[in-house]
GROMACS .gro file of C-alpha atoms in nm:
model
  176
    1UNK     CA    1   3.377   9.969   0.813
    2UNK     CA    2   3.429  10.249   0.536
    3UNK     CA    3   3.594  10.220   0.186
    4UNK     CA    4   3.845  10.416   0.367
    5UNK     CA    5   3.952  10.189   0.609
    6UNK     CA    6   4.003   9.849   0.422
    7UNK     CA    7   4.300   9.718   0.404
    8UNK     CA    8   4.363   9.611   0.019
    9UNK     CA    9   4.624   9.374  -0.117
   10UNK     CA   10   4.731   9.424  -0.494
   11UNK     CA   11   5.056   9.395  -0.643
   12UNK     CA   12   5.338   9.670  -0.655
   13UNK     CA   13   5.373   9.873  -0.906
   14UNK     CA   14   5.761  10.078  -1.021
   15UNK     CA   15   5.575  10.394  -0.862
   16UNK     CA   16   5.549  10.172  -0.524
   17UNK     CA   17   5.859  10.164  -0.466
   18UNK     CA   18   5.961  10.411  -0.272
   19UNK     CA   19   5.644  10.416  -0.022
   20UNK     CA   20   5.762  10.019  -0.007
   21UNK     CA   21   6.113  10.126   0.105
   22UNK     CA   22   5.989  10.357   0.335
   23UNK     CA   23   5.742  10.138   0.498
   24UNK     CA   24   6.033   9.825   0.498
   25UNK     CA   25   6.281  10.083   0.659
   26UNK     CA   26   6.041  10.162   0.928
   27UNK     CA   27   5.887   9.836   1.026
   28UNK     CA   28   6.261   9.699   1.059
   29UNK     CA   29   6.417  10.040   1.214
   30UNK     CA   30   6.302   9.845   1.578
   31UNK     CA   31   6.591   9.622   1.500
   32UNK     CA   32   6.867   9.860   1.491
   33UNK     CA   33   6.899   9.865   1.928
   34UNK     CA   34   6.886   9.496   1.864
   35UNK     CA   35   7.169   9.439   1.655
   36UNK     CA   36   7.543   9.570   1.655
   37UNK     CA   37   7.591   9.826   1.417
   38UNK     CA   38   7.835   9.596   1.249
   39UNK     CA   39   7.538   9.390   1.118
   40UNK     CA   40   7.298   9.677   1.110
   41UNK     CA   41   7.412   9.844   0.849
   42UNK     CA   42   7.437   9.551   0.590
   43UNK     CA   43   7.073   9.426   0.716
   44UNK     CA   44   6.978   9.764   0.653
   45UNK     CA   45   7.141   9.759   0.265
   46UNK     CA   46   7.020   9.412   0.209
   47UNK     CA   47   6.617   9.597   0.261
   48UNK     CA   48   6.720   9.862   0.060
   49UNK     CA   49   6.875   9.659  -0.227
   50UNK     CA   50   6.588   9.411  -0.195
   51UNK     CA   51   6.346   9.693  -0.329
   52UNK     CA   52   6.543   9.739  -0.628
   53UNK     CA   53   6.578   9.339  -0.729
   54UNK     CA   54   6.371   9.145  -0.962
   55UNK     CA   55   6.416   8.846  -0.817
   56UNK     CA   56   6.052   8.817  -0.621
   57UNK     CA   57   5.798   8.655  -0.844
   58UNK     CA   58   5.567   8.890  -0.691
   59UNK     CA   59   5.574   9.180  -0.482
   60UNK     CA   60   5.282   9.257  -0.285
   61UNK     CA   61   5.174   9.585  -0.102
   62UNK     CA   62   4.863   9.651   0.154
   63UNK     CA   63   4.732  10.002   0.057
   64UNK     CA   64   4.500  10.207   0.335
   65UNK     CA   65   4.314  10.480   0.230
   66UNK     CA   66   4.554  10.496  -0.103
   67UNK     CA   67   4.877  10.469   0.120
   68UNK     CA   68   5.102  10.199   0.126
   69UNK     CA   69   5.142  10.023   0.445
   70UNK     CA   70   5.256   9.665   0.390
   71UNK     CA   71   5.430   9.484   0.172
   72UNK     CA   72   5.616   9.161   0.129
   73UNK     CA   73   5.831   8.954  -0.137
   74UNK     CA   74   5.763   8.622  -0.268
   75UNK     CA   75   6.021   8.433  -0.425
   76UNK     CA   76   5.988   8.084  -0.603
   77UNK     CA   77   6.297   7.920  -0.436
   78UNK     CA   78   6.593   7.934  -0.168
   79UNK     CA   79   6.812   8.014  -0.481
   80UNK     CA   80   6.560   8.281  -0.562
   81UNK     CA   81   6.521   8.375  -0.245
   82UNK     CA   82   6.858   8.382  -0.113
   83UNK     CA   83   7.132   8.257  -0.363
   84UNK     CA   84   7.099   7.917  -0.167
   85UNK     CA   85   7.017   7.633  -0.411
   86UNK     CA   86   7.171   7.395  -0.123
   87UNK     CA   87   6.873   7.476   0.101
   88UNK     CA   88   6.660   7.258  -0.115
   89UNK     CA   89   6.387   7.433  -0.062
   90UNK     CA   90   6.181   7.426  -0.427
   91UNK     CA   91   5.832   7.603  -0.342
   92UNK     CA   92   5.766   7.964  -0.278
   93UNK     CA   93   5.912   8.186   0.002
   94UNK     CA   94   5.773   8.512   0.184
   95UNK     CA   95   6.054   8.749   0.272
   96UNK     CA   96   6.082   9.096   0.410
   97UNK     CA   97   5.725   9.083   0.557
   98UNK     CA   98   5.648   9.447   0.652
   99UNK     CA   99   5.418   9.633   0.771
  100UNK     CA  100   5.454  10.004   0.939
  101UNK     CA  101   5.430  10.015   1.346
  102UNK     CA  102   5.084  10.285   1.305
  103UNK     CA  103   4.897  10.007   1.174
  104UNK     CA  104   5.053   9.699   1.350
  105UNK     CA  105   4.753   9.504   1.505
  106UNK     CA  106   4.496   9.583   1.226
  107UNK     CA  107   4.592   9.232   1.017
  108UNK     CA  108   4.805   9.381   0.717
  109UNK     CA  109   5.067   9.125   0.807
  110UNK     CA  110   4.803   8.843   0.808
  111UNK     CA  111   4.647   8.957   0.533
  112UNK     CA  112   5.005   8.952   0.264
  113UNK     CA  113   5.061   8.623   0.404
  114UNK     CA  114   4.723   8.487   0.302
  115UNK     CA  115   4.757   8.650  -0.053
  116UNK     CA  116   5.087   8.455  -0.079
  117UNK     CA  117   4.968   8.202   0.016
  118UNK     CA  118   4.697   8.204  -0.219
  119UNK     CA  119   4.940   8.244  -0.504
  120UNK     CA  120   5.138   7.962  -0.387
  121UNK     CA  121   4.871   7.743  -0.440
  122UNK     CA  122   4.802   7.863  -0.766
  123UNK     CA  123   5.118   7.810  -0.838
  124UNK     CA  124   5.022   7.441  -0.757
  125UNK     CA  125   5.325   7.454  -0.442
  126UNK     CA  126   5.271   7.230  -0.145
  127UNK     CA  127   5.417   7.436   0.098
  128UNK     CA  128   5.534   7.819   0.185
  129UNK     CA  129   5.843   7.879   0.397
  130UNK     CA  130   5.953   8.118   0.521
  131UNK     CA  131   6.321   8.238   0.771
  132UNK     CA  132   6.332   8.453   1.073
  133UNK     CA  133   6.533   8.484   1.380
  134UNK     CA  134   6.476   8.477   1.740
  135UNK     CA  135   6.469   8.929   1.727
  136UNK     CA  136   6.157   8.881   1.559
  137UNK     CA  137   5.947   8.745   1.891
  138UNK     CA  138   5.662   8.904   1.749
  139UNK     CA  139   5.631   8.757   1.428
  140UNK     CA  140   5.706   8.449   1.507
  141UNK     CA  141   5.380   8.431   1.705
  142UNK     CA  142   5.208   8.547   1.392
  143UNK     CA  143   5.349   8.273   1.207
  144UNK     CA  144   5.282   8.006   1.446
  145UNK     CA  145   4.890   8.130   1.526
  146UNK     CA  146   4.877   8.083   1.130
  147UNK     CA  147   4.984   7.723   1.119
  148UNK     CA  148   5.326   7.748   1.007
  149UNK     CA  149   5.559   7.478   1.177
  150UNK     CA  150   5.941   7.469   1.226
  151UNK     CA  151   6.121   7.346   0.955
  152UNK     CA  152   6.430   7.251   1.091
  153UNK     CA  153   6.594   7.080   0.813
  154UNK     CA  154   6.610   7.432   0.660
  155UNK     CA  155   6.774   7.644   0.903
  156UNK     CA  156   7.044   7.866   0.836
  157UNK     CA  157   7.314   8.046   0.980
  158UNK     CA  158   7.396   8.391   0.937
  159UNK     CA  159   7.737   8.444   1.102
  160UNK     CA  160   7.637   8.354   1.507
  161UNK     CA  161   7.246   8.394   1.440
  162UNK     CA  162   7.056   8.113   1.418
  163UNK     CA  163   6.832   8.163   1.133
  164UNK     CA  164   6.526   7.959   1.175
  165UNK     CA  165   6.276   7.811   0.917
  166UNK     CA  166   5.907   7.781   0.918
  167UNK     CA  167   5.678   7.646   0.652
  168UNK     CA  168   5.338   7.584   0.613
  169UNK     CA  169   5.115   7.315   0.413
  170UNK     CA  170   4.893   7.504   0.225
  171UNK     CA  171   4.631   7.275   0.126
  172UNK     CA  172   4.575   7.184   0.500
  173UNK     CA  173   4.590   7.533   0.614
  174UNK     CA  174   4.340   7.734   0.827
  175UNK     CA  175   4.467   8.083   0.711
  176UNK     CA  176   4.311   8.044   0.391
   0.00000   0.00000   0.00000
């Protein structure tokens, strides 16, 4: 395989964000038929406003041939993560895990999750979680061929959706 067609992880930089808002936008476009435009449109401006936040203690981006095509948010805590200290949940948290639909299948996704991963441990955290819904079939395969296990002690609702929670134990992980 060329230089030119590794997949690399780094952190985002302020110039990434844009090509990360672009690439979030797309990847989660597939859930606009999905969902009624009533809770499109504020899914749609919680991605958007997520770029902009500080609250990730790392952002992460999967560059191809110098392009972004990936990128996901880690955040240290449910409050962190979603203004939700009663979650409990007190080790790191992937969130908007995306990755545009021209190189779906190549392992960007699998790859950001391992880097967080990796940083969770160094962060000396037991565990990553992680929340998704029953729209996402897809990824939820992803997370479950990686060793992530429902959680369901953290679930959540978001009005009638079922928001469902998966962590993993890092230590006894095979993705690393």
């Amino acid at each position: 395989m060329g230089k030119s067609d590794e997949i690399r992880i780094r952190d985002a930089t302020e110039l990434d964000r844009e090509a990360i808002l672009a690439v979030m936008l797309e990847a989660y476009e597939q859930y606009r038929t999905v969902l009624p435009p009533a809770r499109w449109e504020p899914y749609r401006e919680s991605i958007r406003t997520s770029v902009d936040g500080d609250s990730p203690a790392a952002r992460l981006v999967a560059e191809l041939a110098g392009k972004v095509v990936g990128s996901v948010q880690l955040f240290l805590s449910s409050e962190a993560a979603y203004g939700m200290p009663e979650l409990g949940i007190q080790s790191p948290i992937i969130r908007f895990l995306s990755v545009s639909p021209a190189v779906r299948g190549r392992g960007v996704a699998t790859l950001l999750i391992q880097e967080s991963a990796r940083r969770s441990l160094a962060l000396g955290a037991a565990t990553l979680h992680l929340h998704t819904s029953d729209m996402m079939e897809s990824a939820v395969r992803l997370y479950e061929r990686l060793g992530f296990e429902r959680a369901f002690d953290k679930d959540m609702r978001n009005g009638h959706t079922l928001v469902k929670s998966y962590r993993i134990h890092l230590k006894e992980a095979a993705l690393l």
